Tab-separated table of N, CA and C in Angstrom:
chain	number	residue	atom	x	y	z
H	1	MET	N	0.834	-1.174	0.000
H	1	MET	CA	0.000	0.000	0.000
H	1	MET	C	0.887	1.249	0.000
H	2	PRO	N	0.782	2.153	-1.065
H	2	PRO	CA	1.632	3.343	-1.103
H	2	PRO	C	1.243	4.338	-0.019
H	3	GLN	N	2.248	4.986	0.517
H	3	GLN	CA	2.009	5.964	1.572
H	3	GLN	C	1.904	7.353	0.955
H	4	SER	N	0.854	8.080	1.270
H	4	SER	CA	0.655	9.418	0.696
H	4	SER	C	1.396	10.466	1.524
H	5	GLU	N	1.713	11.592	0.859
H	5	GLU	CA	2.413	12.673	1.545
H	5	GLU	C	1.432	13.507	2.349
H	6	SER	N	1.936	14.183	3.349
H	6	SER	CA	1.063	15.000	4.183
H	6	SER	C	0.615	16.236	3.406
H	7	ARG	N	-0.415	16.876	3.899
H	7	ARG	CA	-0.947	18.082	3.250
H	7	ARG	C	0.078	19.219	3.241
H	8	VAL	N	0.842	19.343	4.272
H	8	VAL	CA	1.837	20.409	4.362
H	8	VAL	C	2.889	20.237	3.257
H	9	VAL	N	3.351	19.017	3.062
H	9	VAL	CA	4.351	18.761	2.032
H	9	VAL	C	3.769	19.051	0.653
H	10	LEU	N	2.518	18.678	0.402
H	10	LEU	CA	1.870	18.958	-0.882
H	10	LEU	C	1.774	20.460	-1.137
H	11	TRP	N	1.375	21.235	-0.126
H	11	TRP	CA	1.249	22.683	-0.299
H	11	TRP	C	2.608	23.345	-0.501
H	12	VAL	N	3.600	22.903	0.248
H	12	VAL	CA	4.947	23.464	0.081
H	12	VAL	C	5.463	23.158	-1.325
H	13	THR	N	5.224	21.958	-1.814
H	13	THR	CA	5.650	21.580	-3.157
H	13	THR	C	4.957	22.440	-4.212
H	14	ARG	N	3.676	22.659	-4.055
H	14	ARG	CA	2.930	23.485	-5.013
H	14	ARG	C	3.416	24.935	-5.006
H	15	VAL	N	3.679	25.481	-3.829
H	15	VAL	CA	4.160	26.858	-3.730
H	15	VAL	C	5.537	26.981	-4.377
H	16	LEU	N	6.413	26.016	-4.121
H	16	LEU	CA	7.753	26.053	-4.729
H	16	LEU	C	7.688	25.928	-6.244
H	17	ILE	N	6.807	25.103	-6.765
H	17	ILE	CA	6.642	24.982	-8.223
H	17	ILE	C	6.118	26.288	-8.805
H	18	ALA	N	5.150	26.921	-8.140
H	18	ALA	CA	4.613	28.202	-8.614
H	18	ALA	C	5.692	29.285	-8.609
H	19	LEU	N	6.513	29.332	-7.557
H	19	LEU	CA	7.599	30.311	-7.499
H	19	LEU	C	8.638	30.055	-8.586
H	20	ALA	N	8.955	28.801	-8.844
H	20	ALA	CA	9.921	28.472	-9.907
H	20	ALA	C	9.377	28.885	-11.272
H	21	CYS	N	8.082	28.649	-11.518
H	21	CYS	CA	7.475	29.057	-12.800
H	21	CYS	C	7.496	30.571	-12.953
H	22	MET	N	7.200	31.304	-11.869
H	22	MET	CA	7.210	32.761	-11.933
H	22	MET	C	8.638	33.261	-12.194
H	23	HIS	N	9.629	32.638	-11.578
H	23	HIS	CA	11.024	33.009	-11.808
H	23	HIS	C	11.407	32.787	-13.281
H	24	VAL	N	10.992	31.696	-13.872
H	24	VAL	CA	11.315	31.406	-15.276
H	24	VAL	C	10.671	32.449	-16.191
H	25	VAL	N	9.420	32.793	-15.952
H	25	VAL	CA	8.721	33.782	-16.779
H	25	VAL	C	9.414	35.149	-16.672
H	26	LEU	N	9.725	35.590	-15.443
H	26	LEU	CA	10.388	36.885	-15.272
H	26	LEU	C	11.796	36.879	-15.861
H	27	SER	N	12.488	35.773	-15.791
H	27	SER	CA	13.828	35.685	-16.391
H	27	SER	C	13.762	35.763	-17.910
H	28	CYS	N	12.766	35.128	-18.504
H	28	CYS	CA	12.605	35.216	-19.970
H	28	CYS	C	12.298	36.649	-20.386
H	29	TRP	N	11.406	37.326	-19.675
H	29	TRP	CA	11.067	38.718	-19.975
H	29	TRP	C	12.297	39.611	-19.794
H	30	SER	N	13.086	39.361	-18.750
H	30	SER	CA	14.293	40.145	-18.506
H	30	SER	C	15.319	39.942	-19.623
H	31	THR	N	15.455	38.728	-20.112
H	31	THR	CA	16.381	38.472	-21.213
H	31	THR	C	15.941	39.219	-22.467
H	32	TYR	N	14.642	39.207	-22.752
H	32	TYR	CA	14.110	39.949	-23.900
H	32	TYR	C	14.410	41.444	-23.746
H	33	ARG	N	14.201	41.989	-22.543
H	33	ARG	CA	14.443	43.419	-22.307
H	33	ARG	C	15.920	43.765	-22.383
H	34	ARG	N	16.799	42.834	-22.091
H	34	ARG	CA	18.242	43.096	-22.225
H	34	ARG	C	18.654	43.166	-23.688
H	35	ILE	N	18.000	42.377	-24.532
H	35	ILE	CA	18.308	42.393	-25.962
H	35	ILE	C	17.698	43.621	-26.625
H	36	TRP	N	16.419	43.887	-26.365
H	36	TRP	CA	15.704	45.033	-26.951
H	36	TRP	C	15.515	46.098	-25.870
H	37	GLN	N	16.541	46.893	-25.622
H	37	GLN	CA	16.508	47.861	-24.534
H	37	GLN	C	15.623	49.068	-24.837
H	38	VAL	N	15.549	49.467	-26.094
H	38	VAL	CA	14.674	50.576	-26.495
H	38	VAL	C	13.470	49.940	-27.196
H	39	GLN	N	12.343	49.953	-26.517
H	39	GLN	CA	11.148	49.287	-27.027
H	39	GLN	C	10.476	50.073	-28.145
H	40	ARG	N	10.437	51.414	-27.988
H	40	ARG	CA	9.774	52.253	-28.994
H	40	ARG	C	10.486	53.590	-29.079
H	41	ILE	N	10.528	54.147	-30.297
H	41	ILE	CA	11.153	55.453	-30.510
H	41	ILE	C	10.383	56.171	-31.625
H	42	GLU	N	9.820	57.331	-31.283
H	42	GLU	CA	9.055	58.127	-32.241
H	42	GLU	C	9.451	59.594	-32.094
H	43	LEU	N	9.463	60.309	-33.207
H	43	LEU	CA	9.807	61.724	-33.235
H	43	LEU	C	8.684	62.479	-33.940
H	44	ARG	N	8.249	63.605	-33.322
H	44	ARG	CA	7.168	64.399	-33.899
H	44	ARG	C	7.543	65.880	-33.883
H	45	VAL	N	7.053	66.586	-34.893
H	45	VAL	CA	7.243	68.032	-34.963
H	45	VAL	C	5.904	68.648	-35.371
H	46	SER	N	5.554	69.790	-34.767
H	46	SER	CA	4.241	70.382	-35.043
H	46	SER	C	4.162	71.003	-36.427
H	47	SER	N	5.310	71.342	-37.031
H	47	SER	CA	5.336	71.895	-38.378
H	47	SER	C	6.690	71.577	-39.011
H	48	PRO	N	6.706	71.220	-40.290
H	48	PRO	CA	7.997	70.952	-40.937
H	48	PRO	C	8.815	72.227	-41.180
H	49	MET	N	8.209	73.389	-41.005
H	49	MET	CA	8.916	74.665	-41.107
H	49	MET	C	9.240	75.107	-39.679
H	50	LEU	N	10.515	75.124	-39.303
H	50	LEU	CA	10.926	75.379	-37.922
H	50	LEU	C	10.918	76.859	-37.562
H	51	ALA	N	9.761	77.437	-37.468
H	51	ALA	CA	9.633	78.829	-37.034
H	51	ALA	C	9.668	78.867	-35.505
H	52	PRO	N	9.947	80.041	-34.928
H	52	PRO	CA	9.907	80.138	-33.467
H	52	PRO	C	8.535	79.724	-32.934
H	53	GLY	N	8.544	78.945	-31.872
H	53	GLY	CA	7.306	78.457	-31.265
H	53	GLY	C	6.896	77.069	-31.714
H	54	VAL	N	7.518	76.529	-32.755
H	54	VAL	CA	7.222	75.174	-33.212
H	54	VAL	C	7.715	74.201	-32.133
H	55	THR	N	6.944	73.158	-31.887
H	55	THR	CA	7.329	72.184	-30.864
H	55	THR	C	7.854	70.908	-31.497
H	56	VAL	N	8.874	70.363	-30.874
H	56	VAL	CA	9.454	69.080	-31.258
H	56	VAL	C	9.308	68.176	-30.047
H	57	SER	N	8.737	66.999	-30.247
H	57	SER	CA	8.565	66.076	-29.129
H	57	SER	C	8.946	64.667	-29.560
H	58	TYR	N	9.212	63.850	-28.579
H	58	TYR	CA	9.496	62.447	-28.870
H	58	TYR	C	8.822	61.559	-27.855
H	59	ASP	N	8.697	60.309	-28.225
H	59	ASP	CA	8.089	59.286	-27.373
H	59	ASP	C	9.019	58.082	-27.410
H	60	VAL	N	9.705	57.844	-26.297
H	60	VAL	CA	10.654	56.740	-26.201
H	60	VAL	C	10.261	55.863	-25.016
H	61	ILE	N	10.243	54.564	-25.241
H	61	ILE	CA	9.992	53.605	-24.165
H	61	ILE	C	11.222	52.723	-24.031
H	62	THR	N	11.787	52.688	-22.817
H	62	THR	CA	12.964	51.871	-22.556
H	62	THR	C	12.630	50.765	-21.567
H	63	SER	N	13.490	49.756	-21.543
H	63	SER	CA	13.236	48.572	-20.724
H	63	SER	C	13.646	48.728	-19.276
H	64	GLY	N	14.494	49.672	-18.960
H	64	GLY	CA	14.965	49.825	-17.593
H	64	GLY	C	16.135	48.918	-17.257
H	65	GLU	N	16.668	48.226	-18.237
H	65	GLU	CA	17.820	47.344	-17.996
H	65	GLU	C	19.112	48.130	-17.860
H	66	THR	N	19.240	49.235	-18.583
H	66	THR	CA	20.422	50.101	-18.487
H	66	THR	C	19.956	51.552	-18.493
H	67	ARG	N	20.870	52.453	-18.192
H	67	ARG	CA	20.553	53.887	-18.239
H	67	ARG	C	20.779	54.365	-19.672
H	68	ASN	N	19.820	54.077	-20.541
H	68	ASN	CA	19.917	54.431	-21.952
H	68	ASN	C	20.038	55.941	-22.116
H	69	ARG	N	20.846	56.358	-23.087
H	69	ARG	CA	21.017	57.775	-23.413
H	69	ARG	C	20.089	58.119	-24.560
H	70	ILE	N	19.312	59.198	-24.403
H	70	ILE	CA	18.379	59.661	-25.424
H	70	ILE	C	18.840	61.049	-25.852
H	71	LEU	N	19.075	61.219	-27.170
H	71	LEU	CA	19.660	62.446	-27.690
H	71	LEU	C	18.813	62.989	-28.838
H	72	LEU	N	18.394	64.263	-28.740
H	72	LEU	CA	17.635	64.950	-29.785
H	72	LEU	C	18.509	66.073	-30.331
H	73	GLU	N	18.756	66.040	-31.657
H	73	GLU	CA	19.656	67.016	-32.286
H	73	GLU	C	18.997	67.638	-33.513
H	74	LEU	N	19.426	68.860	-33.816
H	74	LEU	CA	19.082	69.528	-35.067
H	74	LEU	C	20.382	69.694	-35.833
H	75	GLU	N	20.443	69.152	-37.053
H	75	GLU	CA	21.660	69.192	-37.856
H	75	GLU	C	21.390	69.825	-39.213
H	76	GLN	N	22.392	70.582	-39.663
H	76	GLN	CA	22.344	71.186	-40.998
H	76	GLN	C	23.781	71.280	-41.492
H	77	GLY	N	24.140	70.392	-42.410
H	77	GLY	CA	25.524	70.349	-42.879
H	77	GLY	C	26.453	69.980	-41.743
H	78	THR	N	27.419	70.868	-41.450
H	78	THR	CA	28.356	70.612	-40.356
H	78	THR	C	27.897	71.223	-39.034
H	79	GLN	N	26.850	72.032	-39.075
H	79	GLN	CA	26.300	72.660	-37.870
H	79	GLN	C	25.366	71.685	-37.170
H	80	SER	N	25.568	71.497	-35.863
H	80	SER	CA	24.726	70.590	-35.093
H	80	SER	C	24.478	71.188	-33.712
H	81	GLU	N	23.245	71.124	-33.246
H	81	GLU	CA	22.872	71.615	-31.919
H	81	GLU	C	22.089	70.526	-31.192
H	82	THR	N	22.441	70.297	-29.944
H	82	THR	CA	21.703	69.346	-29.117
H	82	THR	C	20.505	70.074	-28.517
H	83	LEU	N	19.306	69.592	-28.837
H	83	LEU	CA	18.089	70.200	-28.301
H	83	LEU	C	17.744	69.635	-26.932
H	84	MET	N	17.998	68.334	-26.744
H	84	MET	CA	17.728	67.703	-25.461
H	84	MET	C	18.537	66.419	-25.350
H	85	GLU	N	19.006	66.154	-24.146
H	85	GLU	CA	19.706	64.903	-23.861
H	85	GLU	C	19.272	64.454	-22.478
H	86	GLN	N	18.933	63.181	-22.353
H	86	GLN	CA	18.558	62.669	-21.047
H	86	GLN	C	18.960	61.201	-20.913
H	87	ARG	N	19.026	60.759	-19.678
H	87	ARG	CA	19.340	59.369	-19.362
H	87	ARG	C	18.070	58.702	-18.854
H	88	ALA	N	17.838	57.493	-19.351
H	88	ALA	CA	16.652	56.741	-18.936
H	88	ALA	C	16.873	56.154	-17.548
H	89	ARG	N	15.784	55.893	-16.861
H	89	ARG	CA	15.850	55.266	-15.537
H	89	ARG	C	16.231	53.801	-15.664
H	90	GLN	N	16.739	53.256	-14.582
H	90	GLN	CA	17.128	51.851	-14.548
H	90	GLN	C	16.431	51.183	-13.364
H	91	ASN	N	15.947	49.966	-13.591
H	91	ASN	CA	15.318	49.210	-12.515
H	91	ASN	C	16.357	48.820	-11.473
H	92	ALA	N	15.940	48.766	-10.198
H	92	ALA	CA	16.861	48.394	-9.130
H	92	ALA	C	17.248	46.918	-9.234
H	93	VAL	N	16.267	46.058	-9.375
H	93	VAL	CA	16.498	44.622	-9.548
H	93	VAL	C	15.857	44.256	-10.881
H	94	SER	N	16.635	44.356	-11.942
H	94	SER	CA	16.065	44.260	-13.282
H	94	SER	C	15.455	42.906	-13.609
H	95	ALA	N	15.947	41.836	-13.028
H	95	ALA	CA	15.397	40.515	-13.356
H	95	ALA	C	13.979	40.344	-12.826
H	96	TYR	N	13.638	41.048	-11.744
H	96	TYR	CA	12.312	40.875	-11.140
H	96	TYR	C	11.421	42.100	-11.252
H	97	ASP	N	11.868	43.127	-11.949
H	97	ASP	CA	11.068	44.339	-12.119
H	97	ASP	C	10.700	44.476	-13.595
H	98	PRO	N	9.484	44.122	-13.984
H	98	PRO	CA	9.110	44.106	-15.403
H	98	PRO	C	8.679	45.457	-15.968
H	99	ARG	N	8.784	46.542	-15.193
H	99	ARG	CA	8.298	47.843	-15.672
H	99	ARG	C	9.092	48.358	-16.864
H	100	LEU	N	8.384	49.096	-17.719
H	100	LEU	CA	9.000	49.843	-18.811
H	100	LEU	C	8.900	51.322	-18.450
H	101	PHE	N	9.799	52.135	-18.990
H	101	PHE	CA	9.800	53.563	-18.687
H	101	PHE	C	9.565	54.357	-19.967
H	102	ARG	N	8.668	55.348	-19.871
H	102	ARG	CA	8.282	56.150	-21.031
H	102	ARG	C	8.735	57.596	-20.838
H	103	TYR	N	9.254	58.178	-21.930
H	103	TYR	CA	9.736	59.553	-21.920
H	103	TYR	C	9.078	60.307	-23.060
H	104	THR	N	8.372	61.421	-22.737
H	104	THR	CA	7.642	62.188	-23.750
H	104	THR	C	7.864	63.698	-23.560
H	105	PRO	N	9.108	64.169	-23.596
H	105	PRO	CA	9.338	65.609	-23.442
H	105	PRO	C	9.041	66.376	-24.722
H	106	THR	N	8.908	67.675	-24.558
H	106	THR	CA	8.662	68.580	-25.681
H	106	THR	C	9.657	69.735	-25.615
H	107	VAL	N	10.206	70.097	-26.766
H	107	VAL	CA	11.140	71.215	-26.878
H	107	VAL	C	10.497	72.267	-27.773
H	108	VAL	N	10.557	73.531	-27.363
H	108	VAL	CA	10.020	74.639	-28.161
H	108	VAL	C	11.190	75.299	-28.886
H	109	ILE	N	11.049	75.456	-30.193
H	109	ILE	CA	12.086	76.092	-31.010
H	109	ILE	C	12.093	77.592	-30.726
H	110	THR	N	13.285	78.133	-30.461
H	110	THR	CA	13.428	79.556	-30.130
H	110	THR	C	14.114	80.299	-31.277
H	111	PRO	N	13.931	81.606	-31.345
H	111	PRO	CA	14.628	82.388	-32.369
H	111	PRO	C	16.147	82.308	-32.214
H	112	GLU	N	16.650	82.217	-30.973
H	112	GLU	CA	18.088	82.127	-30.733
H	112	GLU	C	18.669	80.845	-31.333
H	113	LEU	N	17.924	79.757	-31.246
H	113	LEU	CA	18.378	78.494	-31.835
H	113	LEU	C	18.412	78.604	-33.352
H	114	LEU	N	17.357	79.150	-33.936
H	114	LEU	CA	17.283	79.266	-35.392
H	114	LEU	C	18.329	80.221	-35.947
H	115	ALA	N	18.745	81.198	-35.147
H	115	ALA	CA	19.735	82.177	-35.612
H	115	ALA	C	21.094	81.528	-35.853
H	116	ARG	N	21.343	80.362	-35.253
H	116	ARG	CA	22.630	79.673	-35.444
H	116	ARG	C	22.659	78.832	-36.719
H	117	PHE	N	21.538	78.774	-37.446
H	117	PHE	CA	21.440	77.983	-38.668
H	117	PHE	C	21.150	78.890	-39.848
H	118	THR	N	21.517	78.425	-41.046
H	118	THR	CA	21.206	79.167	-42.259
H	118	THR	C	19.862	78.693	-42.794
H	119	PRO	N	19.138	79.543	-43.524
H	119	PRO	CA	17.865	79.105	-44.094
H	119	PRO	C	18.074	77.940	-45.061
H	120	GLY	N	17.170	76.972	-44.988
H	120	GLY	CA	17.259	75.810	-45.869
H	120	GLY	C	16.916	74.516	-45.151
H	121	PRO	N	17.136	73.387	-45.811
H	121	PRO	CA	16.782	72.098	-45.223
H	121	PRO	C	17.699	71.730	-44.059
H	122	ALA	N	17.122	71.025	-43.094
H	122	ALA	CA	17.862	70.540	-41.922
H	122	ALA	C	17.256	69.200	-41.505
H	123	THR	N	17.894	68.555	-40.561
H	123	THR	CA	17.444	67.242	-40.095
H	123	THR	C	17.295	67.244	-38.582
H	124	LEU	N	16.135	66.819	-38.111
H	124	LEU	CA	15.947	66.548	-36.689
H	124	LEU	C	16.256	65.069	-36.487
H	125	ARG	N	17.157	64.765	-35.553
H	125	ARG	CA	17.565	63.372	-35.334
H	125	ARG	C	17.378	63.007	-33.866
H	126	LEU	N	16.662	61.917	-33.640
H	126	LEU	CA	16.475	61.362	-32.310
H	126	LEU	C	17.223	60.033	-32.260
H	127	THR	N	18.124	59.894	-31.294
H	127	THR	CA	18.917	58.681	-31.165
H	127	THR	C	18.787	58.151	-29.749
H	128	ALA	N	18.499	56.857	-29.628
H	128	ALA	CA	18.453	56.190	-28.322
H	128	ALA	C	19.542	55.125	-28.317
H	129	PHE	N	20.480	55.274	-27.391
H	129	PHE	CA	21.627	54.374	-27.309
H	129	PHE	C	21.375	53.291	-26.270
H	130	GLY	N	21.720	52.053	-26.617
H	130	GLY	CA	21.634	50.950	-25.671
H	130	GLY	C	22.928	50.827	-24.889
H	131	GLY	N	22.865	50.062	-23.814
H	131	GLY	CA	24.046	49.833	-22.995
H	131	GLY	C	24.496	48.383	-23.099
H	132	PRO	N	25.699	48.083	-22.639
H	132	PRO	CA	26.206	46.712	-22.746
H	132	PRO	C	25.454	45.753	-21.821
H	133	LYS	N	24.940	44.698	-22.388
H	133	LYS	CA	24.269	43.613	-21.657
H	133	LYS	C	24.443	42.339	-22.450
H	134	LEU	N	24.559	41.223	-21.781
H	134	LEU	CA	24.696	39.898	-22.402
H	134	LEU	C	25.862	39.859	-23.396
H	135	LEU	N	26.983	40.484	-23.033
H	135	LEU	CA	28.204	40.501	-23.832
H	135	LEU	C	28.046	41.185	-25.188
H	136	ARG	N	27.088	42.115	-25.296
H	136	ARG	CA	26.910	42.866	-26.533
H	136	ARG	C	26.309	44.224	-26.206
H	137	THR	N	26.562	45.162	-27.107
H	137	THR	CA	25.935	46.478	-27.018
H	137	THR	C	25.063	46.632	-28.253
H	138	PRO	N	23.746	46.807	-28.057
H	138	PRO	CA	22.874	46.917	-29.237
H	138	PRO	C	23.166	48.198	-30.022
H	139	PRO	N	22.911	48.173	-31.319
H	139	PRO	CA	23.126	49.396	-32.112
H	139	PRO	C	22.120	50.470	-31.703
H	140	PRO	N	22.479	51.743	-31.860
H	140	PRO	CA	21.539	52.813	-31.520
H	140	PRO	C	20.321	52.782	-32.436
H	141	ARG	N	19.178	53.170	-31.885
H	141	ARG	CA	17.961	53.292	-32.686
H	141	ARG	C	17.789	54.767	-33.022
H	142	VAL	N	17.538	55.054	-34.305
H	142	VAL	CA	17.522	56.436	-34.795
H	142	VAL	C	16.219	56.708	-35.544
H	143	ARG	N	15.671	57.901	-35.334
H	143	ARG	CA	14.553	58.406	-36.121
H	143	ARG	C	14.944	59.797	-36.598
H	144	GLU	N	14.656	60.082	-37.870
H	144	GLU	CA	14.988	61.383	-38.445
H	144	GLU	C	13.770	61.986	-39.123
H	145	LEU	N	13.685	63.305	-39.070
H	145	LEU	CA	12.661	64.059	-39.788
H	145	LEU	C	13.356	65.182	-40.553
H	146	GLN	N	12.977	65.361	-41.794
H	146	GLN	CA	13.509	66.463	-42.600
H	146	GLN	C	12.639	67.694	-42.338
H	147	VAL	N	13.280	68.809	-41.997
H	147	VAL	CA	12.590	70.067	-41.712
H	147	VAL	C	13.268	71.184	-42.498
H	148	THR	N	12.666	72.356	-42.444
H	148	THR	CA	13.211	73.518	-43.137
H	148	THR	C	13.407	74.651	-42.145
H	149	VAL	N	14.589	75.247	-42.165
H	149	VAL	CA	14.872	76.433	-41.351
H	149	VAL	C	14.517	77.639	-42.207
H	150	PRO	N	13.568	78.477	-41.751
H	150	PRO	CA	13.155	79.615	-42.569
H	150	PRO	C	14.126	80.790	-42.424
H	151	HIS	N	13.993	81.720	-43.342
H	151	HIS	CA	14.762	82.986	-43.243
H	151	HIS	C	14.061	83.856	-42.219
H	152	LEU	N	14.784	84.262	-41.190
H	152	LEU	CA	14.210	85.124	-40.154
H	152	LEU	C	14.705	86.538	-40.383
H	153	GLY	N	13.899	87.368	-40.959
H	153	GLY	CA	14.295	88.744	-41.267
H	153	GLY	C	14.598	89.532	-40.012
H	154	GLY	N	15.802	90.114	-39.930
H	154	GLY	CA	16.165	90.980	-38.820
H	154	GLY	C	16.678	90.250	-37.594
H	155	VAL	N	16.580	88.931	-37.521
H	155	VAL	CA	17.031	88.214	-36.325
H	155	VAL	C	18.536	88.028	-36.354
H	156	ARG	N	19.136	87.866	-37.540
H	156	ARG	CA	20.570	87.645	-37.642
H	156	ARG	C	21.242	88.900	-37.312
């Protein structure tokens, strides 16, 4: 006649199996987040003509595995200006913290910024850099928008 296990042993076994399954799921999600550190990257501008008061915004979602660098630049030929630079937050215990972090700042174009550029086409570039994880550093993710710098009479 086989001897059955006590209720306490059965419950402890079930709890340990549930904890092991939860650990496996969180570890798989953490591995995915280490590979794809920048989940989403979007760049928006209220007008393709960069007059004073035009807003430039971005929407970046990071995994929290590293302190990703987010860089917004306006470039025209050899002239380049950094409009915004920030570091993404990092989870304290990344393997067990599944949160993603979202960044949606807005920059207002000023006459002083436009005065440093010549009238004509320019490029708004948003770059999100990954950090080293799993013996590799992912390539930066980039979004670009073509804009036009207008002639500002009397500002130069």
